[in-house]
Tab-separated table of C-alpha atoms in Angstrom:
chain	number	residue	atom	x	y	z
A	1	UNK	CA	5.420	25.027	13.735
A	2	UNK	CA	6.806	22.293	11.504
A	3	UNK	CA	8.970	22.942	8.472
A	4	UNK	CA	8.179	19.543	6.983
A	5	UNK	CA	7.473	19.526	3.268
A	6	UNK	CA	6.639	15.828	3.065
A	7	UNK	CA	5.014	13.950	5.933
A	8	UNK	CA	2.624	11.136	5.153
A	9	UNK	CA	1.164	8.135	6.942
A	10	UNK	CA	0.251	5.068	4.889
A	11	UNK	CA	-1.482	1.929	6.113
A	12	UNK	CA	-1.957	-1.462	4.511
A	13	UNK	CA	-4.491	-3.850	5.978
A	14	UNK	CA	-5.589	-7.339	5.108
A	15	UNK	CA	-5.687	-10.869	6.369
A	16	UNK	CA	-2.766	-13.014	7.467
A	17	UNK	CA	-1.463	-14.778	4.367
A	18	UNK	CA	-2.451	-11.983	1.999
A	19	UNK	CA	1.109	-10.778	1.513
A	20	UNK	CA	1.096	-7.449	3.359
A	21	UNK	CA	4.851	-7.591	3.971
A	22	UNK	CA	5.651	-7.472	0.249
A	23	UNK	CA	3.993	-4.132	-0.577
A	24	UNK	CA	5.388	-2.770	2.699
A	25	UNK	CA	8.916	-3.812	1.699
A	26	UNK	CA	8.518	-2.388	-1.785
A	27	UNK	CA	7.251	0.942	-0.460
A	28	UNK	CA	9.988	1.100	2.194
A	29	UNK	CA	12.658	0.608	-0.456
A	30	UNK	CA	11.116	3.321	-2.651
A	31	UNK	CA	10.978	5.838	0.203
A	32	UNK	CA	14.407	5.120	1.685
A	33	UNK	CA	16.061	5.345	-1.722
A	34	UNK	CA	14.512	8.787	-2.090
A	35	UNK	CA	16.277	9.843	1.122
A	36	UNK	CA	13.120	9.955	3.243
A	37	UNK	CA	12.849	8.958	6.890
A	38	UNK	CA	10.458	6.246	8.023
A	39	UNK	CA	8.807	4.792	11.064
A	40	UNK	CA	6.801	1.605	10.662
A	41	UNK	CA	4.532	-0.373	12.912
A	42	UNK	CA	3.286	-3.818	11.991
A	43	UNK	CA	0.320	-4.854	14.108
A	44	UNK	CA	-0.030	-8.618	13.972
A	45	UNK	CA	-3.421	-8.909	15.629
A	46	UNK	CA	-3.605	-12.443	14.350
A	47	UNK	CA	-1.018	-14.959	13.265
A	48	UNK	CA	-3.769	-17.325	12.210
A	49	UNK	CA	-4.287	-17.374	8.429
A	50	UNK	CA	-7.247	-15.117	7.721
A	51	UNK	CA	-6.871	-12.933	10.830
A	52	UNK	CA	-6.495	-9.145	10.539
A	53	UNK	CA	-3.020	-7.625	10.062
A	54	UNK	CA	-2.296	-3.899	9.774
A	55	UNK	CA	0.957	-2.190	8.716
A	56	UNK	CA	1.420	1.549	9.255
A	57	UNK	CA	4.262	3.548	7.685
A	58	UNK	CA	5.015	7.175	8.353
A	59	UNK	CA	7.322	8.768	5.815
A	60	UNK	CA	8.812	12.233	6.097
A	61	UNK	CA	11.568	14.437	4.766
A	62	UNK	CA	12.661	14.882	8.410
A	63	UNK	CA	13.411	12.330	11.099
A	64	UNK	CA	10.302	10.677	12.579
A	65	UNK	CA	10.000	8.854	15.883
A	66	UNK	CA	6.456	7.445	15.736
A	67	UNK	CA	3.998	6.251	13.143
A	68	UNK	CA	1.761	9.217	14.022
A	69	UNK	CA	-1.938	9.449	14.789
A	70	UNK	CA	-3.470	9.972	11.352
A	71	UNK	CA	-3.593	8.192	8.015
A	72	UNK	CA	-3.233	9.856	4.633
A	73	UNK	CA	-3.523	6.714	2.493
A	74	UNK	CA	-5.221	3.438	3.406
A	75	UNK	CA	-4.772	0.348	1.256
A	76	UNK	CA	-7.537	-2.168	1.957
A	77	UNK	CA	-6.715	-5.679	0.782
A	78	UNK	CA	-9.927	-7.156	2.185
A	79	UNK	CA	-13.415	-6.156	3.331
A	80	UNK	CA	-12.539	-6.502	7.021
A	81	UNK	CA	-9.866	-3.801	6.708
A	82	UNK	CA	-12.332	-1.446	5.030
A	83	UNK	CA	-14.962	-2.137	7.693
A	84	UNK	CA	-12.484	-1.524	10.526
A	85	UNK	CA	-10.565	1.511	9.270
A	86	UNK	CA	-12.379	3.545	6.589
A	87	UNK	CA	-14.480	5.344	9.201
A	88	UNK	CA	-11.283	6.679	10.783
A	89	UNK	CA	-10.109	8.391	7.600
A	90	UNK	CA	-10.271	12.180	7.552
A	91	UNK	CA	-11.053	14.614	4.712
A	92	UNK	CA	-8.247	14.723	2.152
A	93	UNK	CA	-7.153	11.149	2.822
A	94	UNK	CA	-7.393	8.414	0.199
A	95	UNK	CA	-8.589	4.824	0.344
A	96	UNK	CA	-7.290	2.386	-2.284
A	97	UNK	CA	-9.199	-0.893	-2.614
A	98	UNK	CA	-10.082	-3.772	-4.940
A	99	UNK	CA	-13.565	-2.786	-6.108
A	100	UNK	CA	-14.178	-6.333	-7.366
A	101	UNK	CA	-14.252	-7.653	-3.815
A	102	UNK	CA	-14.570	-4.716	-1.442
A	103	UNK	CA	-17.589	-2.473	-1.060
A	104	UNK	CA	-17.349	0.848	0.732
A	105	UNK	CA	-20.661	2.595	1.292
A	106	UNK	CA	-20.047	5.318	3.839
A	107	UNK	CA	-17.081	7.655	4.216
A	108	UNK	CA	-16.682	11.072	5.751
A	109	UNK	CA	-17.066	14.006	3.382
A	110	UNK	CA	-13.752	14.734	1.716
A	111	UNK	CA	-12.337	11.188	1.931
A	112	UNK	CA	-11.304	10.181	-1.577
A	113	UNK	CA	-12.101	6.635	-2.655
A	114	UNK	CA	-9.744	5.065	-5.198
A	115	UNK	CA	-11.415	1.858	-6.397
A	116	UNK	CA	-9.326	-0.523	-8.498
A	117	UNK	CA	-11.173	-2.998	-10.754
A	118	UNK	CA	-8.406	-5.566	-10.234
A	119	UNK	CA	-9.802	-8.332	-12.449
A	120	UNK	CA	-10.050	-5.874	-15.350
A	121	UNK	CA	-6.626	-4.362	-14.689
A	122	UNK	CA	-4.951	-7.768	-14.441
A	123	UNK	CA	-6.828	-9.507	-17.261
A	124	UNK	CA	-8.283	-11.892	-14.655
A	125	UNK	CA	-4.854	-13.067	-13.465
A	126	UNK	CA	-4.996	-16.201	-11.333
A	127	UNK	CA	-2.333	-14.764	-9.020
A	128	UNK	CA	-4.424	-13.555	-6.076
A	129	UNK	CA	-1.514	-11.555	-4.631
A	130	UNK	CA	-1.125	-9.482	-7.810
A	131	UNK	CA	-3.689	-7.017	-6.403
A	132	UNK	CA	-0.933	-5.913	-4.003
A	133	UNK	CA	1.330	-4.917	-6.890
A	134	UNK	CA	-1.516	-3.129	-8.682
A	135	UNK	CA	-2.246	-1.226	-5.466
A	136	UNK	CA	1.395	-0.202	-4.986
A	137	UNK	CA	1.401	1.088	-8.577
A	138	UNK	CA	-1.738	3.111	-7.836
A	139	UNK	CA	-0.168	4.477	-4.662
A	140	UNK	CA	2.979	5.595	-6.504
A	141	UNK	CA	0.802	7.374	-9.049
A	142	UNK	CA	-1.177	9.128	-6.301
A	143	UNK	CA	2.057	10.211	-4.607
A	144	UNK	CA	3.543	11.465	-7.885
A	145	UNK	CA	6.578	9.178	-7.708
A	146	UNK	CA	8.257	8.271	-11.000
A	147	UNK	CA	7.429	4.773	-12.174
A	148	UNK	CA	11.101	3.927	-12.724
A	149	UNK	CA	11.681	4.149	-8.958
A	150	UNK	CA	8.936	1.574	-8.395
A	151	UNK	CA	10.191	-0.580	-11.263
A	152	UNK	CA	13.649	-0.752	-9.665
A	153	UNK	CA	12.138	-1.739	-6.323
A	154	UNK	CA	9.935	-4.417	-7.895
A	155	UNK	CA	12.916	-5.823	-9.781
A	156	UNK	CA	14.967	-6.093	-6.597
A	157	UNK	CA	12.060	-7.666	-4.698
A	158	UNK	CA	11.171	-10.316	-7.272
A	159	UNK	CA	14.428	-11.011	-9.173
A	160	UNK	CA	15.190	-14.182	-7.207
A	161	UNK	CA	11.912	-15.638	-8.525
A	162	UNK	CA	12.930	-15.125	-12.138
A	163	UNK	CA	12.483	-12.600	-14.919
A	164	UNK	CA	8.922	-13.739	-15.712
A	165	UNK	CA	7.794	-12.838	-12.192
A	166	UNK	CA	9.600	-9.485	-12.388
A	167	UNK	CA	7.992	-8.730	-15.740
A	168	UNK	CA	4.509	-9.703	-14.512
A	169	UNK	CA	4.760	-7.475	-11.438
A	170	UNK	CA	6.169	-4.507	-13.360
A	171	UNK	CA	3.387	-4.848	-15.943
A	172	UNK	CA	0.692	-5.054	-13.251
A	173	UNK	CA	2.078	-2.023	-11.396
A	174	UNK	CA	2.156	-0.062	-14.652
């Protein structure tokens, strides 16, 4: 019997070139700074722009040695990821996705869909990667993590690009 109080598996999927590493880095920084243990697995099925890439992170309050065999939260950055992985989600898990571009019709009973109307949330931003920041903000909300922790991580991630980029990403996450 496990005495774990926090043990969660998160996956981010999309196409090569869609910026999956950035939300993964931001989340890793948030979790590590909270004193949690992590195991990650980045499956580069394709290095060709447009091919499927899938990052899995398992986060726990105790040491972990694998990324596990279940997913609690799935972030779909494209339709292909939804088509490949949503059917594997179990009751109680959550699927975060851009409802402007991704359609999910069938899920198992108990799987919670978290659609994000990205164009509305971002005031039709021309930055196509901003959906990643919006999704990380949604994930932090779902996990009950204080926004300031995410804000610090976003600042560290984007500060070399200038204050305007930091401010845009913080605003979009909020």
